[in-house]
Amino acid sequence: SAIHAIQTQIDKLRAYPDPSYQELKRALSLAHPPLTPEWVLPGNGAAELLTWAALDLSKLDKTYLVTPAFGDYRRALQTFTANVIECPLIIGRSQLPQLEIEAGTNKGLLLNNPHNPTGMLMKREAIVPYLEKFSLVVVDEAFMDFLPLPQLESLVPLVKEFENLVILRSLTKFYSLPGLRLGYAISHPERLREWQQWRDPWPVNTLAIAAAQAVLQDQAFQRLTWDWLADARSQLFQGLAELPGLQPYPGAANFLLVYSQKSVDWLQTILLKRHKILIRDCLSFPELGDRYFRVAVRTKQENQMLLDALTEILK
């Protein structure tokens, strides 16, 4: 649906897109009833919107960052010299770390749910207490669309209750459109109006707008993805768990984090050389290093190809 929508909009490239993105905001808000368009701000990928969230966080005395964390979080926070305090997760435990909060401090919290790279899904009720303690809570829900509706752990239903809540969402991961760069923020309209004043004009191009409006209506694709993903993820998890020297961790998204007793650099090299299969190392996550890798959940046939290759190497 996205490709067809893009093809039908080629002629519109002769004109600028609507700078206010009213139709796109309306389409995005309809995906999160009862939100109205002013609660949504489209961006050039969630990464662009993360930059403005980091600018807001940098104005606070401290920002607590749940780690291991997506590298772009540090990039954005360092850009504005935010005072960052890292809060490490215990990998394999599905709960937030206990944050030692100083009374009276002007502080923020940045986390993602489901968590990248562990795949851990945090309960909504576990995050709510922090909304009452922090001046600003930014929750990156880039992988939330991989959970079937009604996505009970999403914080979107709380955004009208908590003005200090910002939610970042991505349309490129679930719909496999990273080249289009399209994400959106959900927050109080006053905050989003301020962000709009900071950014470059026309951050979302005409083709990305067309693709977004198409995929948001593509319920058949959404159901198909939810249906195959759960079974394929279970198959991959069980297969990895049976291999010597590997320990996969349960995940709620479209990937699994795996601990390896052997060097991942060695394993990655052998897999690529012998089987033309590439796994993602976790060297970009300083807390994980060379003993963890992240693997995407693919079709059952593709998953089995990976499992067979790992079996040949490890057994």
CSV table of C-alpha atoms in Angstrom, one decimal:
chain,number,residue,atom,x,y,z
A,1,SER,CA,0.0,0.0,0.0
A,2,ALA,CA,2.9,2.4,0.7
A,3,ILE,CA,4.6,1.8,-2.6
A,4,HIS,CA,1.3,2.4,-4.5
A,5,ALA,CA,0.5,5.5,-2.6
A,6,ILE,CA,4.0,6.9,-3.3
A,7,GLN,CA,3.6,6.2,-7.0
A,8,THR,CA,0.3,8.0,-7.2
A,9,GLN,CA,1.8,11.2,-5.6
A,10,ILE,CA,4.8,11.7,-7.9
A,11,ASP,CA,3.2,14.6,-9.7
A,12,LYS,CA,2.7,16.4,-6.4
A,13,LEU,CA,6.5,16.7,-6.0
A,14,ARG,CA,6.2,20.0,-8.0
A,15,ALA,CA,4.6,21.6,-5.0
A,16,TYR,CA,5.6,22.1,-1.3
A,17,PRO,CA,3.7,19.9,1.2
A,18,ASP,CA,1.3,21.6,3.6
A,19,PRO,CA,3.7,23.1,6.3
A,20,SER,CA,1.1,22.4,9.0
A,21,TYR,CA,0.6,18.8,8.0
A,22,GLN,CA,-3.1,18.9,8.9
A,23,GLU,CA,-4.2,15.8,6.9
A,24,LEU,CA,-1.3,13.8,8.2
A,25,LYS,CA,-1.9,14.9,11.8
A,26,ARG,CA,-5.5,13.9,11.4
A,27,ALA,CA,-4.6,10.4,10.1
A,28,LEU,CA,-2.2,9.9,12.9
A,29,SER,CA,-4.6,11.1,15.6
A,30,LEU,CA,-7.3,8.7,14.2
A,31,ALA,CA,-4.9,5.8,15.0
A,32,HIS,CA,-5.0,6.9,18.7
A,33,PRO,CA,-8.6,7.8,19.6
A,34,PRO,CA,-9.8,10.0,21.1
A,35,LEU,CA,-6.7,12.2,20.4
A,36,THR,CA,-7.3,15.2,18.1
A,37,PRO,CA,-4.7,16.4,15.6
A,38,GLU,CA,-3.1,19.1,17.8
A,39,TRP,CA,-1.8,16.4,20.1
A,40,VAL,CA,0.4,14.9,17.3
A,41,LEU,CA,3.5,16.2,15.6
A,42,PRO,CA,4.9,14.4,12.6
A,43,GLY,CA,8.7,14.4,12.1
A,44,ASN,CA,11.5,13.3,9.9
A,45,GLY,CA,11.8,10.0,11.7
A,46,ALA,CA,11.5,9.6,15.5
A,47,ALA,CA,15.2,10.6,15.6
A,48,GLU,CA,14.3,14.2,14.7
A,49,LEU,CA,11.7,14.4,17.4
A,50,LEU,CA,14.1,12.8,19.9
A,51,THR,CA,16.3,15.9,19.3
A,52,TRP,CA,13.6,18.2,20.5
A,53,ALA,CA,12.8,16.0,23.4
A,54,ALA,CA,16.5,16.1,24.4
A,55,LEU,CA,16.5,19.9,24.2
A,56,ASP,CA,13.6,19.9,26.7
A,57,LEU,CA,15.4,17.4,28.9
A,58,SER,CA,18.6,19.4,28.8
A,59,LYS,CA,16.8,22.3,30.5
A,60,LEU,CA,16.4,20.1,33.6
A,61,ASP,CA,18.9,19.6,36.4
A,62,LYS,CA,19.2,15.8,35.6
A,63,THR,CA,18.0,13.3,33.1
A,64,TYR,CA,17.8,9.6,34.0
A,65,LEU,CA,18.5,7.3,31.1
A,66,VAL,CA,17.6,3.7,31.3
A,67,THR,CA,20.5,1.6,29.9
A,68,PRO,CA,21.5,-0.2,27.7
A,69,ALA,CA,20.1,2.4,25.4
A,70,PHE,CA,19.8,3.2,21.7
A,71,GLY,CA,22.9,5.2,20.8
A,72,ASP,CA,20.9,8.1,19.4
A,73,TYR,CA,19.6,8.9,22.9
A,74,ARG,CA,23.2,9.8,24.0
A,75,ARG,CA,23.8,11.7,20.7
A,76,ALA,CA,20.7,13.8,21.3
A,77,LEU,CA,21.3,14.5,25.0
A,78,GLN,CA,25.0,15.3,24.4
A,79,THR,CA,24.1,17.8,21.7
A,80,PHE,CA,22.5,20.0,24.4
A,81,THR,CA,24.9,19.0,27.2
A,82,ALA,CA,22.2,17.4,29.3
A,83,ASN,CA,23.3,16.1,32.7
A,84,VAL,CA,22.7,12.4,32.3
A,85,ILE,CA,22.5,9.8,35.0
A,86,GLU,CA,22.5,6.2,33.7
A,87,CYS,CA,20.2,3.6,35.3
A,88,PRO,CA,21.1,0.1,34.2
A,89,LEU,CA,18.5,-2.6,33.7
A,90,ILE,CA,19.1,-6.1,34.9
A,91,ILE,CA,18.9,-8.0,31.7
A,92,GLY,CA,16.2,-10.8,31.8
A,93,ARG,CA,14.1,-9.1,34.4
A,94,SER,CA,11.0,-7.4,33.1
A,95,GLN,CA,11.0,-4.4,35.4
A,96,LEU,CA,12.4,-0.9,35.6
A,97,PRO,CA,15.5,-0.2,37.8
A,98,GLN,CA,14.8,1.5,41.1
A,99,LEU,CA,15.6,5.1,40.5
A,100,GLU,CA,17.0,7.1,43.5
A,101,ILE,CA,15.1,10.4,43.1
A,102,GLU,CA,16.2,13.4,45.1
A,103,ALA,CA,13.3,15.4,46.4
A,104,GLY,CA,12.8,18.8,44.9
A,105,THR,CA,15.1,18.3,41.9
A,106,ASN,CA,14.1,19.4,38.4
A,107,LYS,CA,14.5,16.0,36.6
A,108,GLY,CA,13.6,14.0,33.5
A,109,LEU,CA,13.4,10.4,32.5
A,110,LEU,CA,14.1,8.9,29.0
A,111,LEU,CA,13.3,5.2,28.3
A,112,ASN,CA,11.8,3.1,25.5
A,113,ASN,CA,9.1,0.5,25.6
A,114,PRO,CA,9.4,-2.2,24.4
A,115,HIS,CA,13.0,-1.8,25.3
A,116,ASN,CA,15.7,-1.9,22.8
A,117,PRO,CA,17.9,-4.0,22.7
A,118,THR,CA,16.5,-6.4,25.3
A,119,GLY,CA,12.9,-6.5,23.9
A,120,MET,CA,11.5,-6.2,27.4
A,121,LEU,CA,8.0,-4.9,27.7
A,122,MET,CA,7.4,-2.7,30.7
A,123,LYS,CA,4.0,-2.6,32.3
A,124,ARG,CA,2.1,0.7,32.1
A,125,GLU,CA,1.5,0.7,35.8
A,126,ALA,CA,5.3,0.4,36.4
A,127,ILE,CA,5.9,3.7,34.5
A,128,VAL,CA,3.0,5.7,35.9
A,129,PRO,CA,4.6,6.4,39.3
A,130,TYR,CA,7.5,8.2,37.5
A,131,LEU,CA,5.0,10.5,35.7
A,132,GLU,CA,4.1,11.8,39.2
A,133,LYS,CA,7.8,12.2,40.2
A,134,PHE,CA,9.5,13.6,37.1
A,135,SER,CA,9.2,17.0,35.5
A,136,LEU,CA,9.4,15.4,32.1
A,137,VAL,CA,9.1,11.7,31.0
A,138,VAL,CA,9.9,10.8,27.4
A,139,VAL,CA,8.9,7.3,26.3
A,140,ASP,CA,10.1,6.0,23.0
A,141,GLU,CA,7.4,3.5,21.7
A,142,ALA,CA,9.1,2.9,18.4
A,143,PHE,CA,8.5,-0.9,18.7
A,144,MET,CA,5.0,-0.7,20.3
A,145,ASP,CA,3.2,-1.4,16.9
A,146,PHE,CA,4.6,-4.9,17.0
A,147,LEU,CA,2.1,-5.6,19.8
A,148,PRO,CA,-1.4,-6.3,18.7
A,149,LEU,CA,-4.1,-3.8,19.6
A,150,PRO,CA,-5.1,-2.6,22.1
A,151,GLN,CA,-1.4,-2.3,23.1
A,152,LEU,CA,-2.3,-2.2,26.8
A,153,GLU,CA,1.1,-1.1,27.9
A,154,SER,CA,1.3,2.0,25.7
A,155,LEU,CA,1.1,5.3,27.5
A,156,VAL,CA,-0.8,7.1,24.8
A,157,PRO,CA,-4.1,7.0,26.8
A,158,LEU,CA,-2.4,8.9,29.6
A,159,VAL,CA,-1.1,11.8,27.6
A,160,LYS,CA,-4.0,14.1,28.3
A,161,GLU,CA,-3.7,13.4,32.0
A,162,PHE,CA,0.0,14.1,32.3
A,163,GLU,CA,1.3,17.3,30.6
A,164,ASN,CA,4.8,16.2,31.4
A,165,LEU,CA,4.6,13.1,29.1
A,166,VAL,CA,6.1,12.8,25.6
A,167,ILE,CA,5.6,9.7,23.5
A,168,LEU,CA,7.7,9.1,20.4
A,169,ARG,CA,6.4,6.6,17.8
A,170,SER,CA,7.8,5.4,14.5
A,171,LEU,CA,6.1,4.3,11.3
A,172,THR,CA,9.2,3.0,9.6
A,173,LYS,CA,10.0,-0.1,11.8
A,174,PHE,CA,6.6,-1.9,11.7
A,175,TYR,CA,6.1,-1.1,8.1
A,176,SER,CA,9.7,-1.6,7.0
A,177,LEU,CA,10.1,1.9,5.5
A,178,PRO,CA,13.3,3.2,7.2
A,179,GLY,CA,14.3,5.0,4.0
A,180,LEU,CA,11.3,7.3,4.2
A,181,ARG,CA,12.1,8.7,7.6
A,182,LEU,CA,8.8,9.2,9.4
A,183,GLY,CA,7.9,9.3,13.0
A,184,TYR,CA,5.6,11.3,15.3
A,185,ALA,CA,5.4,12.7,18.8
A,186,ILE,CA,2.3,12.7,21.0
A,187,SER,CA,2.3,15.3,23.8
A,188,HIS,CA,0.5,18.3,25.1
A,189,PRO,CA,-0.3,20.8,22.2
A,190,GLU,CA,1.6,23.6,23.9
A,191,ARG,CA,4.8,21.6,23.9
A,192,LEU,CA,4.4,20.5,20.3
A,193,ARG,CA,3.7,24.1,19.2
A,194,GLU,CA,7.0,25.1,20.8
A,195,TRP,CA,8.9,22.2,19.1
A,196,GLN,CA,7.4,23.4,15.8
A,197,GLN,CA,9.0,26.8,16.2
A,198,TRP,CA,12.5,25.2,16.7
A,199,ARG,CA,12.6,23.0,13.6
A,200,ASP,CA,13.3,23.4,9.9
A,201,PRO,CA,10.3,23.9,7.6
A,202,TRP,CA,8.8,21.0,5.8
A,203,PRO,CA,10.6,18.2,7.8
A,204,VAL,CA,8.3,15.5,6.3
A,205,ASN,CA,8.3,15.2,2.5
A,206,THR,CA,5.3,14.6,0.2
A,207,LEU,CA,6.0,10.9,-0.5
A,208,ALA,CA,6.4,10.1,3.2
A,209,ILE,CA,3.0,11.8,3.9
A,210,ALA,CA,1.4,9.6,1.2
A,211,ALA,CA,3.0,6.4,2.5
A,212,ALA,CA,2.0,7.2,6.1
A,213,GLN,CA,-1.7,7.8,5.2
A,214,ALA,CA,-1.8,4.6,3.3
A,215,VAL,CA,-0.1,2.3,5.9
A,216,LEU,CA,-2.2,3.6,8.7
A,217,GLN,CA,-5.3,2.3,6.9
A,218,ASP,CA,-3.7,-1.0,6.0
A,219,GLN,CA,-5.4,-3.1,8.6
A,220,ALA,CA,-4.8,-6.3,6.6
A,221,PHE,CA,-1.0,-5.8,6.8
A,222,GLN,CA,-1.2,-5.1,10.5
A,223,ARG,CA,-3.2,-8.3,11.3
A,224,LEU,CA,-1.0,-10.4,9.0
A,225,THR,CA,2.2,-9.1,10.8
A,226,TRP,CA,0.7,-9.7,14.3
A,227,ASP,CA,-0.4,-13.2,13.3
A,228,TRP,CA,2.9,-14.5,11.9
A,229,LEU,CA,5.2,-12.6,14.3
A,230,ALA,CA,4.1,-14.3,17.6
A,231,ASP,CA,4.6,-17.9,16.2
A,232,ALA,CA,7.8,-17.1,14.4
A,233,ARG,CA,9.3,-15.4,17.5
A,234,SER,CA,8.4,-18.4,19.6
A,235,GLN,CA,10.0,-20.8,17.1
A,236,LEU,CA,13.2,-18.7,17.0
A,237,PHE,CA,13.4,-18.4,20.8
A,238,GLN,CA,12.9,-22.1,21.4
A,239,GLY,CA,15.5,-23.0,18.7
A,240,LEU,CA,18.1,-20.6,20.2
A,241,ALA,CA,17.5,-21.8,23.7
A,242,GLU,CA,18.3,-25.4,22.7
A,243,LEU,CA,21.7,-24.5,21.3
A,244,PRO,CA,24.8,-24.8,23.5
A,245,GLY,CA,26.3,-21.6,24.7
A,246,LEU,CA,23.4,-19.4,23.8
A,247,GLN,CA,20.8,-17.8,26.0
A,248,PRO,CA,18.0,-15.9,24.3
A,249,TYR,CA,15.9,-13.4,26.3
A,250,PRO,CA,12.1,-13.2,25.9
A,251,GLY,CA,11.1,-10.2,23.8
A,252,ALA,CA,7.9,-8.4,22.8
A,253,ALA,CA,9.1,-6.8,19.5
A,254,ASN,CA,10.4,-8.1,16.2
A,255,PHE,CA,13.9,-9.1,17.6
A,256,LEU,CA,15.5,-11.2,20.3
A,257,LEU,CA,18.6,-10.4,22.4
A,258,VAL,CA,20.9,-13.4,22.8
A,259,TYR,CA,23.8,-13.9,25.2
A,260,SER,CA,26.7,-15.9,23.8
A,261,GLN,CA,29.4,-17.7,25.7
A,262,LYS,CA,31.6,-17.4,22.7
A,263,SER,CA,32.8,-14.1,21.1
A,264,VAL,CA,30.1,-12.6,19.0
A,265,ASP,CA,32.7,-11.2,16.7
A,266,TRP,CA,33.9,-14.8,16.0
A,267,LEU,CA,30.4,-16.1,15.6
A,268,GLN,CA,29.4,-13.3,13.3
A,269,THR,CA,32.4,-13.8,11.1
A,270,ILE,CA,31.9,-17.6,10.8
A,271,LEU,CA,28.1,-17.2,10.1
A,272,LEU,CA,28.8,-14.6,7.3
A,273,LYS,CA,31.7,-16.6,5.8
A,274,ARG,CA,30.0,-20.0,5.8
A,275,HIS,CA,26.3,-19.2,5.5
A,276,LYS,CA,26.0,-15.6,4.2
A,277,ILE,CA,24.0,-14.8,7.3
A,278,LEU,CA,24.7,-11.6,9.3
A,279,ILE,CA,23.7,-11.1,12.9
A,280,ARG,CA,23.8,-7.7,14.6
A,281,ASP,CA,26.5,-7.4,17.3
A,282,CYS,CA,25.8,-5.2,20.3
A,283,LEU,CA,29.1,-3.3,20.4
A,284,SER,CA,27.1,0.0,20.0
A,285,PHE,CA,25.6,-0.8,23.5
A,286,PRO,CA,28.7,-0.3,25.8
A,287,GLU,CA,27.0,-2.2,28.6
A,288,LEU,CA,26.7,-5.4,26.5
A,289,GLY,CA,29.9,-5.7,24.5
A,290,ASP,CA,31.1,-8.8,22.6
A,291,ARG,CA,28.9,-11.4,24.4
A,292,TYR,CA,25.5,-10.3,23.1
A,293,PHE,CA,23.9,-10.2,19.7
A,294,ARG,CA,20.5,-9.1,18.5
A,295,VAL,CA,18.6,-11.1,15.8
A,296,ALA,CA,15.6,-10.1,13.8
A,297,VAL,CA,12.6,-12.4,13.8
A,298,ARG,CA,12.0,-13.5,10.2
A,299,THR,CA,9.8,-16.0,8.6
A,300,LYS,CA,9.8,-19.5,10.0
A,301,GLN,CA,11.8,-20.7,7.0
A,302,GLU,CA,14.4,-18.0,7.4
A,303,ASN,CA,14.6,-18.5,11.2
A,304,GLN,CA,15.3,-22.2,10.6
A,305,MET,CA,18.1,-21.3,8.2
A,306,LEU,CA,19.7,-19.3,11.0
A,307,LEU,CA,19.1,-22.1,13.5
A,308,ASP,CA,20.6,-24.7,11.2
A,309,ALA,CA,23.7,-22.6,10.6
A,310,LEU,CA,24.2,-21.9,14.3
A,311,THR,CA,23.7,-25.6,15.1
A,312,GLU,CA,26.5,-26.5,12.6
A,313,ILE,CA,28.8,-24.0,14.2
A,314,LEU,CA,28.1,-24.6,17.8
A,315,LYS,CA,27.6,-28.3,18.1
